[in-house]
């Protein structure tokens, strides 16, 4: 029983124990209990693997990438909105026609997984804000699948069909196809039978620009969807701890805008990696034990010394989102404390020479955010802020994506359900030399 730390790449129901996969003709019997036995016989200590950072194509402008990120966030939570809020959100999306500038680095964190026998490798989004594991299918003819690695079920001797249709709506786009079941491997010692989606029609706009072939959902189970992989892994007591930890490493300002970095962060399954954090964890219980998302109460927000009470506002920790999102009223109050703030191209901007010292308090502990992370890009003398507006599901008031998570080590706890935050070790908390604002604009 051990923790297995997975490779990452950078660019955000009813409980059931996994049953044996029905093997293809002539294949070996892939019994789930035998697999778990193999897993648990390999030792109890954590296994830490280096991560890699993978950037978008050099042909993708930062303007398109930021527009894609803002639209993606707006669509991501649409299926969970009330009819009234969904209509308003879709209307807002339709109005957002002016493209914004975005940055290449720290855009998205991916994990490399392998599926099938023999194994086929995919880079998928490490996403604590959604439940499904899905990858592009070989039969996908969508533009998003062009020149991408796709999963071929006929090439895997361990693949089995599942009589269930895949459909994930994103407002103006969707992913549809079917579910299947196969062996999913996270490293040489962590592999298991898992239901996952095969995206046959991937019509999410600009998805291919994210250099990814799917999503690894790490949220809680959702009715009508297969249980998430982490949830299945923890059912049989295979690990010392039913937790997983995430460290998102900040990129260097001096790095090329389209470079690759072999050390982009890590996810640890079944434990945490004490080498990248220091001190004790601040454990914050989820606000509802039946949560779909990793929602915890936010005590307060501080911007340039002004404290704004949030009175325990429900806040989602979402590694599949690049920025920090909130309601219009919260954003208005936040930016009222930054001199010169205004809205440009449907996004909050402010003069780069304005002070923008921000922190967020959870569980009675204040967590400062490095200024570089609060200003993800610059256009002349204007900086685009990391706090932006979108419609959020249920009564969620904030979504804390990578811009916040890069400043802490985050542990996700199964039982009792909680999120725990720890201070990053000095060596893990990479500080860039110029934090005046974000990355220079390249058109």
XYZ file of C-alpha atoms in Angstrom:
443
model
C 0.000 0.000 0.000
C 1.663 3.158 -1.142
C 1.312 6.586 -2.656
C 2.079 6.856 -6.345
C 3.086 10.257 -7.691
C 2.151 10.688 -11.327
C 3.781 12.434 -14.259
C 2.128 15.737 -15.192
C 2.442 17.897 -18.293
C 1.661 21.614 -18.215
C -0.001 23.609 -20.943
C -7.379 23.152 -15.581
C -23.442 8.190 -8.550
C -23.855 5.001 -6.850
C -20.698 3.724 -5.237
C -19.428 0.547 -6.872
C -16.204 -1.404 -6.528
C -14.731 -1.937 -10.027
C -15.792 -5.240 -11.538
C -13.579 -7.431 -13.718
C -13.217 -6.347 -17.343
C -14.666 -8.755 -19.866
C -11.529 -9.495 -21.896
C -11.495 -9.610 -25.668
C -11.230 -12.975 -27.359
C -7.858 -14.553 -26.730
C -6.837 -12.063 -24.054
C -5.708 -12.754 -20.527
C -8.231 -12.653 -17.690
C -7.977 -9.130 -16.294
C -9.537 -9.642 -12.895
C -9.694 -6.430 -10.864
C -8.840 -8.118 -7.564
C -5.702 -9.632 -9.070
C -4.717 -6.195 -10.312
C -5.262 -4.636 -6.905
C -3.286 -7.472 -5.316
C -0.433 -6.712 -7.685
C -0.687 -3.051 -6.784
C -0.579 -3.575 -3.040
C 2.305 -6.024 -3.167
C 4.753 -3.436 -4.448
C 5.515 -1.628 -1.198
C 4.116 1.035 1.075
C 6.369 4.022 0.416
C 5.437 6.879 -1.915
C 6.724 6.870 -5.486
C 7.591 10.346 -6.789
C 8.022 10.917 -10.514
C 9.130 14.095 -12.290
C 6.498 16.095 -14.146
C 6.701 17.783 -17.508
C 5.270 21.013 -18.841
C 3.910 21.064 -22.378
C 3.062 24.328 -24.102
C 0.487 25.130 -26.783
C 1.474 25.191 -30.422
C 3.576 28.150 -31.531
C 0.860 28.948 -34.085
C -1.686 29.752 -31.345
C -1.858 33.401 -30.296
C -2.124 34.331 -26.648
C -5.161 36.402 -27.545
C -6.952 33.241 -28.696
C -5.782 31.290 -25.654
C -7.208 33.761 -23.143
C -10.487 33.993 -25.047
C -10.562 30.198 -25.041
C -9.921 30.048 -21.278
C -12.668 32.551 -20.423
C -15.183 30.850 -22.707
C -14.190 27.390 -21.475
C -14.794 28.402 -17.872
C -18.166 29.890 -18.767
C -19.220 26.668 -20.514
C -17.733 24.242 -18.025
C -20.312 24.823 -15.300
C -23.356 25.306 -17.571
C -24.766 21.777 -17.016
C -24.955 22.479 -13.273
C -26.727 25.852 -13.489
C -30.407 26.562 -12.957
C -32.411 27.202 -16.131
C -32.453 30.938 -15.438
C -28.718 31.216 -14.755
C -27.914 28.961 -17.704
C -29.906 31.142 -20.109
C -28.137 34.237 -18.827
C -24.733 32.571 -19.109
C -25.366 31.364 -22.662
C -26.520 34.847 -23.619
C -23.341 36.293 -22.121
C -21.230 33.832 -24.091
C -22.955 34.795 -27.306
C -22.023 38.437 -26.693
C -18.352 37.748 -26.110
C -17.132 38.271 -29.625
C -13.961 40.335 -29.064
C -10.979 37.984 -28.597
C -8.680 38.530 -25.625
C -4.948 37.944 -25.265
C -3.720 34.966 -23.282
C -0.436 33.495 -22.122
C 1.052 30.163 -23.077
C 2.686 29.220 -19.800
C 0.710 27.971 -16.780
C -2.338 27.571 -19.004
C -3.153 24.000 -18.115
C -1.770 21.028 -16.206
C -1.943 17.594 -17.811
C -1.213 14.105 -16.575
C 0.139 11.343 -18.815
C -1.989 8.190 -18.598
C -1.943 4.902 -20.481
C -5.005 2.914 -21.519
C -5.361 -0.601 -22.909
C -3.255 -3.661 -23.685
C -0.771 -2.816 -25.125
C -0.870 0.616 -23.573
C -1.801 3.736 -25.519
C -0.575 7.025 -24.005
C -2.576 10.250 -23.641
C -2.095 13.693 -22.128
C -5.275 14.567 -20.253
C -6.272 17.551 -18.136
C -5.812 17.037 -14.402
C -9.243 18.388 -13.468
C -10.628 18.433 -9.918
C -13.672 20.270 -11.273
C -15.250 17.425 -13.277
C -15.920 13.690 -12.718
C -15.306 11.946 -16.051
C -12.238 10.370 -17.582
C -12.539 10.601 -21.358
C -10.167 10.593 -24.319
C -10.524 11.194 -28.029
C -11.527 8.089 -29.961
C -9.876 6.868 -33.149
C -13.251 7.189 -34.891
C -13.445 10.911 -34.065
C -13.645 13.000 -37.238
C -13.995 16.354 -35.485
C -11.509 19.123 -36.178
C -10.455 19.013 -32.521
C -9.186 15.453 -33.046
C -7.052 16.304 -36.084
C -3.379 15.434 -35.606
C -4.096 14.289 -32.044
C -3.391 10.959 -30.342
C -6.645 8.972 -30.199
C -7.695 5.739 -28.504
C -8.270 2.722 -30.755
C -10.419 0.111 -28.946
C -9.670 -2.525 -31.582
C -5.962 -2.294 -30.741
C -6.523 -3.225 -27.084
C -7.038 -6.866 -26.100
C -8.456 -5.807 -22.733
C -11.118 -3.366 -23.955
C -14.805 -4.017 -23.275
C -17.826 -2.071 -24.472
C -20.128 -0.433 -21.929
C -23.760 0.054 -22.869
C -23.845 3.739 -21.979
C -23.743 6.883 -24.087
C -21.235 9.635 -23.371
C -22.488 13.198 -23.534
C -20.933 16.201 -21.817
C -22.456 19.574 -22.700
C -20.425 22.764 -22.672
C -23.055 25.289 -23.815
C -21.955 26.015 -27.377
C -20.055 22.745 -27.695
C -20.091 19.186 -26.454
C -18.300 15.872 -26.270
C -20.332 12.839 -27.271
C -19.578 9.185 -27.886
C -19.741 6.066 -25.760
C -18.287 4.632 -22.575
C -15.924 1.685 -22.504
C -13.875 -0.185 -19.917
C -10.179 -0.971 -19.990
C -7.008 -0.965 -17.934
C -5.880 2.571 -17.069
C -2.256 2.944 -15.955
C -0.863 5.938 -14.104
C 2.633 4.513 -13.697
C 4.251 1.080 -13.755
C 2.714 0.082 -10.416
C -0.671 1.816 -10.445
C -3.145 0.345 -12.940
C -6.764 -0.629 -12.652
C -9.947 -1.403 -14.620
C -11.900 1.791 -15.203
C -14.893 2.952 -17.212
C -14.052 5.948 -19.374
C -15.525 7.944 -22.235
C -14.498 7.742 -25.875
C -15.077 11.108 -27.525
C -16.349 10.462 -31.046
C -17.708 13.979 -31.623
C -15.591 16.629 -29.898
C -17.101 19.967 -30.883
C -15.787 22.140 -28.061
C -14.404 25.294 -29.739
C -10.602 25.657 -29.659
C -10.181 22.435 -27.652
C -7.317 21.315 -29.894
C -5.379 24.468 -28.976
C -5.019 23.107 -25.445
C -2.670 20.318 -26.596
C -4.652 17.624 -24.808
C -6.530 14.481 -25.783
C -9.064 14.348 -22.971
C -9.827 14.995 -19.321
C -9.072 13.096 -16.121
C -11.933 14.066 -13.822
C -11.006 14.228 -10.133
C -14.210 15.591 -8.609
C -16.737 13.574 -6.610
C -19.088 11.059 -8.296
C -22.050 12.410 -10.249
C -25.245 10.439 -10.885
C -25.352 9.002 -14.393
C -21.568 9.012 -14.802
C -18.962 6.330 -13.991
C -17.293 6.832 -10.632
C -14.062 8.854 -10.925
C -10.845 6.865 -11.049
C -9.537 8.113 -7.666
C -12.816 7.131 -6.011
C -12.601 3.610 -7.430
C -8.945 3.268 -6.423
C -9.710 3.995 -2.791
C -12.600 1.519 -2.435
C -10.597 -1.596 -1.526
C -8.191 -0.041 0.977
C -5.223 -0.205 -1.373
C -3.475 2.844 0.047
C -2.253 3.981 3.439
C -4.285 7.161 3.013
C -7.376 7.793 0.913
C -6.099 11.163 -0.258
C -4.398 12.660 -3.276
C -2.130 15.692 -3.349
C -1.467 18.192 -6.120
C 1.498 20.520 -6.606
C 1.341 22.894 -9.575
C 4.732 24.352 -10.356
C 4.899 27.931 -11.580
C 6.717 28.399 -14.878
C 9.790 30.594 -15.191
C 9.318 34.032 -16.739
C 12.473 33.489 -18.773
C 11.128 30.335 -20.402
C 10.182 30.435 -24.076
C 6.468 30.987 -24.584
C 6.235 27.688 -26.456
C 8.834 25.630 -24.622
C 8.498 22.351 -22.747
C 9.478 21.946 -19.115
C 10.154 18.464 -17.752
C 9.428 19.579 -14.185
C 5.931 21.060 -14.145
C 4.446 19.709 -10.914
C 2.978 16.466 -9.662
C -0.050 14.588 -8.415
C 0.366 12.035 -5.648
C -2.208 9.278 -5.255
C -2.667 7.716 -1.824
C -0.594 10.266 0.061
C 1.333 13.511 -0.248
C 4.877 14.479 -1.230
C 6.485 16.127 1.801
C 9.414 17.316 -0.325
C 7.337 20.098 -1.870
C 5.509 21.462 1.177
C 6.384 22.452 4.721
C 4.546 22.649 8.032
C 1.153 21.266 8.961
C -1.915 21.017 6.770
C -4.848 23.343 7.343
C -7.786 20.959 6.850
C -11.068 22.538 5.742
C -14.095 20.183 5.669
C -16.347 20.319 2.630
C -19.475 22.366 3.212
C -21.699 19.441 2.246
C -20.751 15.753 2.455
C -22.792 15.182 -0.727
C -20.845 17.727 -2.749
C -20.189 17.213 -6.454
C -17.178 19.510 -6.309
C -14.378 20.200 -3.832
C -16.220 23.147 -2.253
C -14.918 24.743 0.942
C -15.889 27.954 2.778
C -13.965 31.147 2.023
C -13.515 33.353 5.089
C -12.340 36.558 3.465
C -10.477 38.247 0.635
C -7.771 40.870 1.058
C -6.705 43.208 -1.720
C -4.151 45.963 -1.088
C -4.835 45.760 2.637
C -8.615 46.021 2.331
C -10.335 43.018 3.935
C -13.573 41.844 2.324
C -15.584 39.382 4.418
C -16.934 36.422 2.467
C -18.842 34.885 5.403
C -17.987 31.313 4.403
C -18.904 31.694 0.724
C -18.833 28.353 -1.069
C -15.612 28.121 -3.078
C -14.517 25.400 -5.493
C -10.898 24.229 -5.793
C -10.554 23.421 -9.497
C -7.222 22.397 -11.044
C -8.846 22.285 -14.502
C -9.333 26.063 -14.537
C -6.507 28.531 -15.127
C -7.844 31.614 -13.366
C -9.991 32.612 -10.371
C -13.687 33.148 -11.067
C -16.429 34.784 -9.050
C -19.688 36.703 -9.386
C -19.938 40.158 -10.912
C -20.604 41.791 -7.535
C -17.613 40.118 -5.870
C -15.343 41.057 -8.772
C -16.579 44.652 -8.754
C -15.745 44.979 -5.061
C -12.368 43.278 -5.497
C -11.232 45.573 -8.319
C -12.573 48.683 -6.601
C -9.445 48.419 -4.427
C -7.013 48.433 -7.395
C -6.422 51.906 -8.818
C -7.421 52.374 -12.439
C -9.297 49.089 -12.789
C -11.748 48.890 -15.661
C -13.385 46.377 -17.986
C -11.906 45.883 -21.433
C -13.016 43.183 -23.867
C -15.298 41.741 -21.156
C -12.353 41.245 -18.795
C -11.064 43.172 -15.785
C -7.824 45.055 -16.455
C -5.798 47.614 -14.518
C -2.611 49.676 -14.993
C 0.412 47.468 -14.498
C 1.974 50.002 -12.141
C -0.997 49.707 -9.751
C -0.409 47.764 -6.545
C -2.263 44.439 -6.548
C -1.377 42.499 -3.378
C -4.061 39.829 -2.901
C -4.647 37.035 -0.412
C -7.469 34.640 0.426
C -8.314 33.212 3.855
C -9.519 29.619 4.298
C -9.956 27.901 7.642
C -8.594 30.920 9.471
C -5.295 30.931 7.537
C -4.388 33.672 5.062
C -2.818 32.574 1.746
C -1.057 35.333 -0.227
C -0.984 34.985 -4.002
C 2.243 35.830 -5.801
C 1.668 39.035 -7.861
C 2.823 37.253 -11.021
C -0.118 34.857 -10.676
C -2.621 37.699 -10.180
C -1.581 39.343 -13.460
C -1.339 36.577 -16.057
C -0.667 38.808 -19.068
C 0.196 42.340 -20.062
C -0.844 44.454 -23.040
C 1.252 47.585 -23.057
C 0.636 49.342 -19.741
C -2.474 47.288 -18.944
C -2.495 44.041 -16.977
C -5.336 41.536 -17.217
C -6.363 40.319 -13.772
C -6.542 36.685 -12.723
C -9.907 37.282 -11.004
C -12.640 37.259 -13.643
C -16.410 36.724 -13.859
C -18.437 33.690 -14.911
C -21.727 32.017 -13.968
C -21.147 29.381 -11.290
C -23.158 26.248 -10.407
C -25.502 25.870 -7.460
C -24.624 28.480 -4.825
C -20.875 28.481 -5.507
C -19.443 32.006 -5.215
C -15.804 31.456 -6.184
C -13.714 29.050 -8.261
C -10.027 28.905 -7.373
C -8.043 27.556 -10.296
C -4.343 27.299 -11.030
C -3.649 30.989 -10.311
C -4.353 30.226 -6.638
C -3.271 26.576 -6.490
C 0.285 27.409 -7.611
C 0.705 29.150 -4.252
C -0.136 26.160 -2.017
C 0.135 22.392 -1.810
C -3.389 20.961 -1.981
C -4.505 17.684 -0.436
C -7.915 16.230 -1.339
C -9.310 13.985 1.400
C -11.914 11.273 0.808
C -13.103 10.570 4.360
C -14.154 12.717 5.995
C -14.411 14.862 2.840
C -12.076 17.836 3.039
C -9.502 19.974 1.277
C -6.231 20.567 3.141
C -3.765 23.335 2.296
C -0.078 23.569 3.166
C 2.665 26.103 2.576
C 4.998 25.317 -0.306
C 8.610 24.501 0.460
C 10.986 27.264 -0.608
C 12.525 25.139 -3.358
C 9.069 24.343 -4.753
C 7.751 27.915 -4.637
C 9.429 29.226 -7.775
C 9.566 33.039 -7.826
C 10.121 34.787 -11.135
C 12.406 37.804 -11.310
C 9.932 40.320 -12.702
C 6.531 40.216 -11.023
C 5.404 43.678 -12.174
C 2.886 42.022 -14.406
C 2.368 38.952 -16.524
C 3.894 37.828 -19.774
C 4.427 40.305 -22.628
C 1.729 40.272 -25.277
C 2.570 38.506 -28.522
C 0.009 39.009 -31.238
